[in-house]
PDB file of C-alpha atoms in Angstrom:
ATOM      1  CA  UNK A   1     -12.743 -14.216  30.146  1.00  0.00           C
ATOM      2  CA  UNK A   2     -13.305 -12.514  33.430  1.00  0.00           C
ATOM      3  CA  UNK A   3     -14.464 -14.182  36.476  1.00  0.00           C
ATOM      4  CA  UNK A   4     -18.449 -13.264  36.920  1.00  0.00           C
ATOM      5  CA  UNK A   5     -18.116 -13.165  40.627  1.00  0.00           C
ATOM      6  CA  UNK A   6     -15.300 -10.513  40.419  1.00  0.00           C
ATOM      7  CA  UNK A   7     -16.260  -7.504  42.236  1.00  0.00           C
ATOM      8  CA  UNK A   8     -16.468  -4.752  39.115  1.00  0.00           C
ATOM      9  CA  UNK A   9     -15.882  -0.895  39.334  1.00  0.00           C
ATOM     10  CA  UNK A  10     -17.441   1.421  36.648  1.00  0.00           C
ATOM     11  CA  UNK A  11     -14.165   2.428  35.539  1.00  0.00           C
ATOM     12  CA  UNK A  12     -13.297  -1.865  34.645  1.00  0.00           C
ATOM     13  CA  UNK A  13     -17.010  -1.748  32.608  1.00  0.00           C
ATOM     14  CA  UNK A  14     -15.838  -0.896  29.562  1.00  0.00           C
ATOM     15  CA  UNK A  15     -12.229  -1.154  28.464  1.00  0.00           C
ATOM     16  CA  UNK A  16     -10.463  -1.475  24.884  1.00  0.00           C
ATOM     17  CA  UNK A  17      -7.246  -4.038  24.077  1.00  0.00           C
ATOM     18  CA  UNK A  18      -5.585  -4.088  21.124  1.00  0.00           C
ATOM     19  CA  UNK A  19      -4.673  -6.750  18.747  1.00  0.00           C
ATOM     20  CA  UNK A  20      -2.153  -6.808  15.667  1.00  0.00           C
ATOM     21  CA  UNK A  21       0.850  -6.509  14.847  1.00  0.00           C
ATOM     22  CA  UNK A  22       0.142  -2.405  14.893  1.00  0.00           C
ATOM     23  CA  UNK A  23      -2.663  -2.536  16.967  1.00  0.00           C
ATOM     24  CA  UNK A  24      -5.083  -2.533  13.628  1.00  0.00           C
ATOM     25  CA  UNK A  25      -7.844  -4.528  15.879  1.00  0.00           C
ATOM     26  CA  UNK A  26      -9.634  -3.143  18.632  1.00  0.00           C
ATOM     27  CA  UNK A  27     -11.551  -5.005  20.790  1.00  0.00           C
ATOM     28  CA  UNK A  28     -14.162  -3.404  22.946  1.00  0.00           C
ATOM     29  CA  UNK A  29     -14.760  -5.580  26.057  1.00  0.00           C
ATOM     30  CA  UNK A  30     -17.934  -4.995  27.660  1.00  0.00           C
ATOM     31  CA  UNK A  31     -17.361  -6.218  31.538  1.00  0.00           C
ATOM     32  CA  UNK A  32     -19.899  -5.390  33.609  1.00  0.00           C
ATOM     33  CA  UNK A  33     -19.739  -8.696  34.890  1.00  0.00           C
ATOM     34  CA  UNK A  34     -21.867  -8.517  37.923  1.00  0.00           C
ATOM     35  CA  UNK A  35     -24.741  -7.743  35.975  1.00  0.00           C
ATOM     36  CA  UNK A  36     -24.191  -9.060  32.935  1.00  0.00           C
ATOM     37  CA  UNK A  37     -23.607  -6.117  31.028  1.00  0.00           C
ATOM     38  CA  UNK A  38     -26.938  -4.476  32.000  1.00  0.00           C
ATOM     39  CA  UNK A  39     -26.430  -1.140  30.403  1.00  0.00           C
ATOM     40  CA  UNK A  40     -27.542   1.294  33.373  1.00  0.00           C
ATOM     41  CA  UNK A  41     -26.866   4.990  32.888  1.00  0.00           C
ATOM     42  CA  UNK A  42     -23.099   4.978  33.809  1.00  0.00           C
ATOM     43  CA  UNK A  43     -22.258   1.809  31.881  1.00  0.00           C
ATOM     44  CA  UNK A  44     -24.251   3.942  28.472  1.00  0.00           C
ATOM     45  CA  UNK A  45     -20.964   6.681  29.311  1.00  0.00           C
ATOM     46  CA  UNK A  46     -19.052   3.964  29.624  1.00  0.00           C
ATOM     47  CA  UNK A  47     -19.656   2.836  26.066  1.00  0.00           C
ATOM     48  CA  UNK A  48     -20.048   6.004  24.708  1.00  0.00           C
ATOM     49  CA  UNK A  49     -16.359   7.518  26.027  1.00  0.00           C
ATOM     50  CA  UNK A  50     -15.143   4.040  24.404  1.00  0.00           C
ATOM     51  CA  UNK A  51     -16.758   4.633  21.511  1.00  0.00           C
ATOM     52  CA  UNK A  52     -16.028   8.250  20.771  1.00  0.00           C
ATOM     53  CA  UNK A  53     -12.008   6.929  21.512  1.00  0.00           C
ATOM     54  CA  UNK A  54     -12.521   4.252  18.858  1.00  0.00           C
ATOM     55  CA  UNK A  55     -13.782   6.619  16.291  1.00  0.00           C
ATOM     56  CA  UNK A  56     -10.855   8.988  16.378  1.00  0.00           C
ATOM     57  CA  UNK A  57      -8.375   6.536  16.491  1.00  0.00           C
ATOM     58  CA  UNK A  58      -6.314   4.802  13.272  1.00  0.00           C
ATOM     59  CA  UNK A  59      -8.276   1.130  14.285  1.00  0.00           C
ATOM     60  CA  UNK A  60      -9.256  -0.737  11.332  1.00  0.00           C
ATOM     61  CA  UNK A  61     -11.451  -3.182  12.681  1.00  0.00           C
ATOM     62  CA  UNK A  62     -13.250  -3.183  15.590  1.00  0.00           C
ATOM     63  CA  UNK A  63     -14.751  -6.402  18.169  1.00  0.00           C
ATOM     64  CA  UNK A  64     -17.406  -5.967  20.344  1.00  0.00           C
ATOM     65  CA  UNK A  65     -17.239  -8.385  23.126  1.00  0.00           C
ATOM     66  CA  UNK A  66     -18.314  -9.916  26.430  1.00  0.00           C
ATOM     67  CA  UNK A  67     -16.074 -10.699  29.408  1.00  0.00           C
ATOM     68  CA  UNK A  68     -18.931 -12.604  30.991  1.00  0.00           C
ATOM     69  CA  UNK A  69     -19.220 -15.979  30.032  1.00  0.00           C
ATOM     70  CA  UNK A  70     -23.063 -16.219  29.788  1.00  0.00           C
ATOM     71  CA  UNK A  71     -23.755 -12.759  28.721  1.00  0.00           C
ATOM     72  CA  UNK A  72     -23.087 -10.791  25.635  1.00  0.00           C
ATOM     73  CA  UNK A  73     -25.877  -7.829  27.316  1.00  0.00           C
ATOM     74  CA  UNK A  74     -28.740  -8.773  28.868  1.00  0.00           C
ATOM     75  CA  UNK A  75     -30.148  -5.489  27.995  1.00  0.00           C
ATOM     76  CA  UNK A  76     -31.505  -2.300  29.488  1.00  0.00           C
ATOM     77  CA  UNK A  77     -30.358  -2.380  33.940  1.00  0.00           C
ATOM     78  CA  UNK A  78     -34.007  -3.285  35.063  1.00  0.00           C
ATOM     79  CA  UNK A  79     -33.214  -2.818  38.522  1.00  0.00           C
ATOM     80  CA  UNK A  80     -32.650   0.654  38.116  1.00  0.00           C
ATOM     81  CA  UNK A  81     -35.065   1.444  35.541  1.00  0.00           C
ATOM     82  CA  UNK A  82     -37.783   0.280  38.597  1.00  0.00           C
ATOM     83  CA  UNK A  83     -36.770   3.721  40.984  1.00  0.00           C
ATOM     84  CA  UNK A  84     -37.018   5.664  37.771  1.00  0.00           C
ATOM     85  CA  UNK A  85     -39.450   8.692  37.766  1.00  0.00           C
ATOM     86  CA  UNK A  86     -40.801   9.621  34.120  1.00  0.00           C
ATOM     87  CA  UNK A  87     -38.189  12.997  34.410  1.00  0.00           C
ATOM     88  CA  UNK A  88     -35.451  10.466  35.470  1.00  0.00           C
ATOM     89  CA  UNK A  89     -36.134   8.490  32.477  1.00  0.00           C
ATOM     90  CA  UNK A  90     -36.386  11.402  30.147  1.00  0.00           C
ATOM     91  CA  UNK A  91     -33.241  12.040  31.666  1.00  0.00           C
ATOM     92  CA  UNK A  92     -31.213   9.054  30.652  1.00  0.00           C
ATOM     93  CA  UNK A  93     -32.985   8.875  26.901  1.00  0.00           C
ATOM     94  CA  UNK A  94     -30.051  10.680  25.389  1.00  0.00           C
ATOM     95  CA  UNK A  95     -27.218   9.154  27.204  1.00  0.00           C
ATOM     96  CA  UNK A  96     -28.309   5.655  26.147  1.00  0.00           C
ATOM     97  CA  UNK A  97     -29.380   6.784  23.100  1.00  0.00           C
ATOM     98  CA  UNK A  98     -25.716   8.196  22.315  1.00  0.00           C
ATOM     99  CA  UNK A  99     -24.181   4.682  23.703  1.00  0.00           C
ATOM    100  CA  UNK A 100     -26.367   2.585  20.896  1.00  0.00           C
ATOM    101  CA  UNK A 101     -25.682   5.445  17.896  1.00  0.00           C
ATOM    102  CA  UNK A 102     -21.469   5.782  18.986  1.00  0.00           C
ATOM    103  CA  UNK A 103     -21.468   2.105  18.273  1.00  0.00           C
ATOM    104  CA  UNK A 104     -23.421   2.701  14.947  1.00  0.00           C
ATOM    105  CA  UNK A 105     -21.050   5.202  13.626  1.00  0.00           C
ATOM    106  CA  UNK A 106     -18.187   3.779  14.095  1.00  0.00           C
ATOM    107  CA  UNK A 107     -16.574   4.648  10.721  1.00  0.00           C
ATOM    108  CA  UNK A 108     -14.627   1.253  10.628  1.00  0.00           C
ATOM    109  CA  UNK A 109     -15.968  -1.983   9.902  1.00  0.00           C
ATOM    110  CA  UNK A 110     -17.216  -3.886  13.441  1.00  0.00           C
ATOM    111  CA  UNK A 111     -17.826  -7.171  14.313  1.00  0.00           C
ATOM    112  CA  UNK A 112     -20.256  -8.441  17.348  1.00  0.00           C
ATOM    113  CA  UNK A 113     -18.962 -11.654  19.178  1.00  0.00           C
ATOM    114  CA  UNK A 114     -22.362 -12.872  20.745  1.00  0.00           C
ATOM    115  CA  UNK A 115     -22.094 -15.700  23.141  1.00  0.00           C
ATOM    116  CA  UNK A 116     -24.678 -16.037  25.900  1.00  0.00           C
ATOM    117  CA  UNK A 117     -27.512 -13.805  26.311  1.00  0.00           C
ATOM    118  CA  UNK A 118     -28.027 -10.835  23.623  1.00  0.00           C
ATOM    119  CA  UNK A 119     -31.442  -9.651  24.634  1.00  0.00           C
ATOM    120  CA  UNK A 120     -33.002  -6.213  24.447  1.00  0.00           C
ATOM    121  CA  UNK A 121     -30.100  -3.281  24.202  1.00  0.00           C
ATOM    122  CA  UNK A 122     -27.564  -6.032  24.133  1.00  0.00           C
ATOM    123  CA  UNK A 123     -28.984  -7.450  21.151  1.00  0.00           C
ATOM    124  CA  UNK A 124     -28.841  -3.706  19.559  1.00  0.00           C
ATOM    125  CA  UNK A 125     -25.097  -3.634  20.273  1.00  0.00           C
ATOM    126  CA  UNK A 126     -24.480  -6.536  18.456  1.00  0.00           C
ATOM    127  CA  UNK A 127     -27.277  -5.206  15.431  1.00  0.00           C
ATOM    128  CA  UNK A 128     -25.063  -1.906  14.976  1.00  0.00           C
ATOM    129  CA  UNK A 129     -22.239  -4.064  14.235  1.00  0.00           C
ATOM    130  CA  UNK A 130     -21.346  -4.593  10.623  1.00  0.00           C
ATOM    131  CA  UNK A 131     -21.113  -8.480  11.027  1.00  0.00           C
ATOM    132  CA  UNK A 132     -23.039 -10.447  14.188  1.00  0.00           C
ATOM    133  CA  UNK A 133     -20.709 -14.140  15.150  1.00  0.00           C
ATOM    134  CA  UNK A 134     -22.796 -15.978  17.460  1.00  0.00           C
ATOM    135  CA  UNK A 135     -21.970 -19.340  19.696  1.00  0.00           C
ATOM    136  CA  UNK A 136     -24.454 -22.254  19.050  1.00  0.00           C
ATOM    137  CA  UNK A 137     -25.676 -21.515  22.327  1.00  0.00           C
ATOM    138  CA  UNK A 138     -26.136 -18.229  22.716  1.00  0.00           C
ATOM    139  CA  UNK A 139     -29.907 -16.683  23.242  1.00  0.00           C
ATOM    140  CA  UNK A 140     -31.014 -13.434  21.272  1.00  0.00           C
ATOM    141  CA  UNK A 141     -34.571 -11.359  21.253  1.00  0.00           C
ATOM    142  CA  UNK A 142     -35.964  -8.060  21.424  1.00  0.00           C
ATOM    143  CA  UNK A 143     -38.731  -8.853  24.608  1.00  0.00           C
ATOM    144  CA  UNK A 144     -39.542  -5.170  24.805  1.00  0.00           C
ATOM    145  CA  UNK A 145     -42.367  -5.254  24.683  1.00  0.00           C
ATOM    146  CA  UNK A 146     -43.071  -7.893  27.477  1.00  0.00           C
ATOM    147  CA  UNK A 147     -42.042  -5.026  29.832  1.00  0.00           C
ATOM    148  CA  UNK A 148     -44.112  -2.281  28.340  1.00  0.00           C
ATOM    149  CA  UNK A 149     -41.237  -0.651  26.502  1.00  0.00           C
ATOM    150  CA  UNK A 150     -40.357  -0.800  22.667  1.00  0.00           C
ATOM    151  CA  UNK A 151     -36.765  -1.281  21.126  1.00  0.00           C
ATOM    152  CA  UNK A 152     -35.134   1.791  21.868  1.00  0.00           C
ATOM    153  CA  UNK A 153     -31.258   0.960  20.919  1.00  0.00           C
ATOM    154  CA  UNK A 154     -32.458   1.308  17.232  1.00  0.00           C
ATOM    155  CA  UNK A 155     -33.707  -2.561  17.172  1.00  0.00           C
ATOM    156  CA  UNK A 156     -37.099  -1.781  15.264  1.00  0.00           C
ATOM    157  CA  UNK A 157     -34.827  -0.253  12.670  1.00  0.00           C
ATOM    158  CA  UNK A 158     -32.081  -2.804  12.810  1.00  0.00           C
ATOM    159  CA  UNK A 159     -33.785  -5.601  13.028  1.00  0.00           C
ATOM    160  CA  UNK A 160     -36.259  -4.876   9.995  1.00  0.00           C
ATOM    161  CA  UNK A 161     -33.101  -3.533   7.667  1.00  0.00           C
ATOM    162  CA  UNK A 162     -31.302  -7.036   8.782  1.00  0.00           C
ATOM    163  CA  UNK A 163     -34.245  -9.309   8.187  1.00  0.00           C
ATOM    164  CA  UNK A 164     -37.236  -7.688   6.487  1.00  0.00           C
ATOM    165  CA  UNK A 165     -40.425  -6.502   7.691  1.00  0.00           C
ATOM    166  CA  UNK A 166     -42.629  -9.729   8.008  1.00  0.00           C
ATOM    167  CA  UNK A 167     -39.438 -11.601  10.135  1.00  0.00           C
ATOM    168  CA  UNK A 168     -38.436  -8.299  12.230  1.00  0.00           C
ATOM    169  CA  UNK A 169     -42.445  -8.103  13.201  1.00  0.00           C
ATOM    170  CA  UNK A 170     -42.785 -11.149  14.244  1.00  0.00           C
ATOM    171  CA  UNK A 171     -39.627 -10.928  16.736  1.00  0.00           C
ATOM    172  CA  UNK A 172     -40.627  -8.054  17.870  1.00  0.00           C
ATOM    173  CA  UNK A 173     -43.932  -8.543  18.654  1.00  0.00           C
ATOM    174  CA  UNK A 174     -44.119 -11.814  20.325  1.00  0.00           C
ATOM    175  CA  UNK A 175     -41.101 -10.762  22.437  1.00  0.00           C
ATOM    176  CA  UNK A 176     -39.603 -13.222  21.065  1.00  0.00           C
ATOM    177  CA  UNK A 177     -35.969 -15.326  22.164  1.00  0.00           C
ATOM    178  CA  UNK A 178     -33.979 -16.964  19.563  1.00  0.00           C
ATOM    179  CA  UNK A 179     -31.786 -19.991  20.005  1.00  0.00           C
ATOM    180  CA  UNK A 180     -28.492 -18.902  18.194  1.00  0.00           C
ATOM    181  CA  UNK A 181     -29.358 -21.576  15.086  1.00  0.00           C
ATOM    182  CA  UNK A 182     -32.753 -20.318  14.887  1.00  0.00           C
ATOM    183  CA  UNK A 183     -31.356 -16.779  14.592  1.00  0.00           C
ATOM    184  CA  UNK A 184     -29.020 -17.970  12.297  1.00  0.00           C
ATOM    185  CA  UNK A 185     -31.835 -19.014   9.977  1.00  0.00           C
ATOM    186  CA  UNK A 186     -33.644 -16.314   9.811  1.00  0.00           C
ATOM    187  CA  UNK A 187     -30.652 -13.544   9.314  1.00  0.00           C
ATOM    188  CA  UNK A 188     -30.113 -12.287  12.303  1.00  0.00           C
ATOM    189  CA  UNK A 189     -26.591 -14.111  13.024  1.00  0.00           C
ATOM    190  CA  UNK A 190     -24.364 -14.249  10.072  1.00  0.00           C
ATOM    191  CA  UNK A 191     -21.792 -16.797  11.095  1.00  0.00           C
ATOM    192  CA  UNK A 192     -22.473 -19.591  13.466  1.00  0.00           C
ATOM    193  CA  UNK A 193     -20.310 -21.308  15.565  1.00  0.00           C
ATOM    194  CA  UNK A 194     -19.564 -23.775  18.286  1.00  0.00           C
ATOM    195  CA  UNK A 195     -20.614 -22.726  22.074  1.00  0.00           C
ATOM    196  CA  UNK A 196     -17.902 -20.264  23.240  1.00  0.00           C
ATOM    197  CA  UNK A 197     -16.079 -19.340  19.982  1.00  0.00           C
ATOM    198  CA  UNK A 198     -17.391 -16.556  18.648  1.00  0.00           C
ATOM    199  CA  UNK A 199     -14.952 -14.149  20.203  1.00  0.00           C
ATOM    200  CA  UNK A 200     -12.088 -16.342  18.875  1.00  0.00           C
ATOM    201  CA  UNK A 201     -13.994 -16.417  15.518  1.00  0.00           C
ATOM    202  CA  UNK A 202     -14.309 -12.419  15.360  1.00  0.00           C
ATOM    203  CA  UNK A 203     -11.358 -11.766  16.054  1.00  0.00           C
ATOM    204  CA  UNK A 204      -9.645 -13.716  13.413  1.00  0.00           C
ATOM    205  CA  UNK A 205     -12.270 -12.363  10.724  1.00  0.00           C
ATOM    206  CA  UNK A 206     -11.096  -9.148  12.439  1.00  0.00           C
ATOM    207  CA  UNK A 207      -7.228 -10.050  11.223  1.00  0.00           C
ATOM    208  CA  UNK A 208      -8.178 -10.982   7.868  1.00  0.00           C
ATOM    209  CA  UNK A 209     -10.161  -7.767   7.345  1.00  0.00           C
ATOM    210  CA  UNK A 210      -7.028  -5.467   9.326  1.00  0.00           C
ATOM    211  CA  UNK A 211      -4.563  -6.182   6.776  1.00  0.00           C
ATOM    212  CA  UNK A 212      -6.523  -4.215   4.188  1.00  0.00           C
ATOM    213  CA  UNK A 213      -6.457  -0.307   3.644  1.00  0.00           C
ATOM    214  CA  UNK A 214      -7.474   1.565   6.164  1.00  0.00           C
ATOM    215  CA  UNK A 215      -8.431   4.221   3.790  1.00  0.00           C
ATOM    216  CA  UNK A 216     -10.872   1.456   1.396  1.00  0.00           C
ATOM    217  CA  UNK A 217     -12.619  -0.210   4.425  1.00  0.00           C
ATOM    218  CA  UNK A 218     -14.181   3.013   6.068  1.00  0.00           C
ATOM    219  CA  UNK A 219     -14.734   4.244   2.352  1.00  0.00           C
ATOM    220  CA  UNK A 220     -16.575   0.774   1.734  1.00  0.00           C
ATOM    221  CA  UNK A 221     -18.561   1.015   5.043  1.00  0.00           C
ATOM    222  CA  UNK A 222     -19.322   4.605   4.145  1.00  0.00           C
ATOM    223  CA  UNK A 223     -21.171   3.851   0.463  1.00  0.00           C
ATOM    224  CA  UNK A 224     -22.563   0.709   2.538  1.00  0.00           C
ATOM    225  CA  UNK A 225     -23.831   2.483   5.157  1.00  0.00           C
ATOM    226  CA  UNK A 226     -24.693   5.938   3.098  1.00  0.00           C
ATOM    227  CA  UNK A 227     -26.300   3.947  -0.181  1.00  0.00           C
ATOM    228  CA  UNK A 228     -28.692   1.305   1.644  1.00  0.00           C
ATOM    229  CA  UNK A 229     -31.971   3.201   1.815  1.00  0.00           C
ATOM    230  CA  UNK A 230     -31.809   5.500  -1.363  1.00  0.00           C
ATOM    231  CA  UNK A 231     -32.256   4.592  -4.994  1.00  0.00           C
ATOM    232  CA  UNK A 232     -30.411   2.664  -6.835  1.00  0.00           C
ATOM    233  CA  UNK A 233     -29.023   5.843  -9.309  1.00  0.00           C
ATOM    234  CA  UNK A 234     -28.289   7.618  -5.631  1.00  0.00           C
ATOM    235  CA  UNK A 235     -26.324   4.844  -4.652  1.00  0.00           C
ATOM    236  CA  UNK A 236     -23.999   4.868  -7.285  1.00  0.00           C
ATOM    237  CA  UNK A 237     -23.894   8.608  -7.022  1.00  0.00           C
ATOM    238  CA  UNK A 238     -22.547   7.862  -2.908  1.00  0.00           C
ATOM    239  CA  UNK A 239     -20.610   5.136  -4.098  1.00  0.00           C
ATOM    240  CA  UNK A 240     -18.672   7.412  -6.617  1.00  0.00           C
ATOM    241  CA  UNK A 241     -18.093  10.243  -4.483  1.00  0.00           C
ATOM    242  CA  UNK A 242     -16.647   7.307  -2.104  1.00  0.00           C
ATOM    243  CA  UNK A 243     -14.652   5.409  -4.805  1.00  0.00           C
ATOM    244  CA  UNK A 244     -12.918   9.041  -5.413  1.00  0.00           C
ATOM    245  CA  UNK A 245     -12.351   9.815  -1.996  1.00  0.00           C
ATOM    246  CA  UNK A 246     -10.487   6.495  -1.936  1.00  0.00           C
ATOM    247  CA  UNK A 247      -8.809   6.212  -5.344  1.00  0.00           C
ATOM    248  CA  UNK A 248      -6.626   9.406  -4.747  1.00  0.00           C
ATOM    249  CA  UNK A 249      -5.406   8.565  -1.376  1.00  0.00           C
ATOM    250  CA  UNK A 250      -1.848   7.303  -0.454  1.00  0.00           C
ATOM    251  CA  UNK A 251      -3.562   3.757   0.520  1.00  0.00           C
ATOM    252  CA  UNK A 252      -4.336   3.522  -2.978  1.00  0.00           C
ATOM    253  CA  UNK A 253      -0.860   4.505  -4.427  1.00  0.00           C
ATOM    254  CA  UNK A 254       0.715   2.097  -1.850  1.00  0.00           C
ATOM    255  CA  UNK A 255      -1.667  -0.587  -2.573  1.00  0.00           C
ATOM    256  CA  UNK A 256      -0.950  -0.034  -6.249  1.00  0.00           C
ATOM    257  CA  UNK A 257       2.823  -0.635  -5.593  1.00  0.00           C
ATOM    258  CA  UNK A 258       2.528  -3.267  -3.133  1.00  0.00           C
ATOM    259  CA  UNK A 259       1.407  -5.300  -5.806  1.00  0.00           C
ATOM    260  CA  UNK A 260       3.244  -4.577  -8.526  1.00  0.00           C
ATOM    261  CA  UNK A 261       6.398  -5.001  -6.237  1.00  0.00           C
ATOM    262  CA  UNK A 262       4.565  -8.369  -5.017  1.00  0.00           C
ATOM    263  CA  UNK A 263       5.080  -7.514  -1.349  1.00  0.00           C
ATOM    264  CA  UNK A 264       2.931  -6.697   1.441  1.00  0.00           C
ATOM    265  CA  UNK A 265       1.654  -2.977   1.926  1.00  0.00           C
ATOM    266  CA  UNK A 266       2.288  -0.840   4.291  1.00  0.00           C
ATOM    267  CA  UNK A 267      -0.649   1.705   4.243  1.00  0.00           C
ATOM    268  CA  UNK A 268      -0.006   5.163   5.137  1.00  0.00           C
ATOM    269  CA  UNK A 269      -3.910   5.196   6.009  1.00  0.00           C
ATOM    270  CA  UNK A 270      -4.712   8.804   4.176  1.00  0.00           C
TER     271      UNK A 270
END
């Protein structure tokens, strides 16, 4: 990880490595270490231009992490929310709101990394993620409302689809901050693990999950994603239409012969 007390320019906030044998795991590092990831106005571009890269490229998994050692994202930049007028905020609504939603649909499966603080935005990051690994010591909340704001990242949504009404209220409401086991019990992290691993743990869930078909994991996300809030007839409808889109695809055909041939497959991705 970074050094905290690096200087940081806005061009090192955001950056993307690869991992794999081809590259099949991206990792977006958020390292804005000199304010803990506080997503300001340029750091939202920031993730948004990584984002938008991500999302046209042939990545099959994706890693959200934190170069700071205490800090997934502390959440919305405070300081310079406080020299905000009301047409300055209005202003910056839809460039953070595009940051949170680029993140949300990515078309590959994701995977937050949460160690250290996840509050506010920083806990909506790691929400739009398909799977949330957090360190036994890491801290996570939505405290919104402590500051005379609401979830804005898409947290009331999030939050309530993740753990149900009566759990996401109560979170909400009392502004309140999770230890990492706490969150763990209640559904907000999936997979808990020692203080300082959860990068290490993502990105190896992040291997196992890269060596499938590129084609069958967005396909998968997609009648996830797509089929979660309709009917249950619906869903099967989306998860059809998904099923074809998949079944006729090289990935498929190679997948088919992989097996047979008892080999690994190389996936054509289409």
């Amino acid at each position: 990880m970074s050094d905290p007390s690096t200087p940081d320019r806005p061009e090192d906030w955001v950056r993307i490595e690869r991992h794999g044998e081809d590259g099949e795991v991206a990792e977006l590092v958020l390292a804005r270490t000199g304010a803990m990831n506080a997503i300001s106005t340029e750091m939202a571009r920031r993730i948004s231009a990584a984002t938008d890269e991500l999302a046209a490229s042939d990545v099959r998994c994706v890693v959200v992490t934190s170069a700071h050692e205490k800090a997934f994202c502390v959440g919305a930049d405070l300081k310079e929310r406080n020299s905000f007028t009301d047409a300055d905020l209005m202003e910056q609504r839809p460039v953070t709101q595009r940051a949170y939603g680029g993140g949300l649909d990515l078309p590959m499966p994701t995977i937050a990394a949460v160690d250290g603080f996840a509050l506010g935005g920083g806990l909506e990051i790691a929400l739009s993620c398909d799977v949330l690994v957090g360190g036994e010591g890491a801290l996570l909340g939505l405290p919104e409302v402590s500051v005379g704001v609401i979830p804005g990242g898409g947290g009331t949504q999030l939050l309530t689809r993740r753990i149900g009404w009566s759990r996401a209220a109560r979170a909400i409401f009392t502004a309140a901050k999770y230890p990492a086991p706490e969150a763990a019990e209640i559904g907000i992290v999936d997979e808990l693990v020692p203080a300082g691993s959860a990068r290490e743990k993502a990105l190896e869930m992040a291997a196992t999950i890269g060596r499938n078909s590129p084609v069958g994991l967005r396909n998968a996300k997609r009648a996830m994603r797509l089929g979660s809030d309709v009917d249950l007839r619906t869903g099967l409808q989306v998860e059809d239409a998904c099923w074809r889109a998949t079944a006729f695809s090289g990935d498929r055909a190679e997948g088919v012969a992989a097996f047979a041939e008892k080999r690994a497959p190389k996936w054509p991705g289409k």
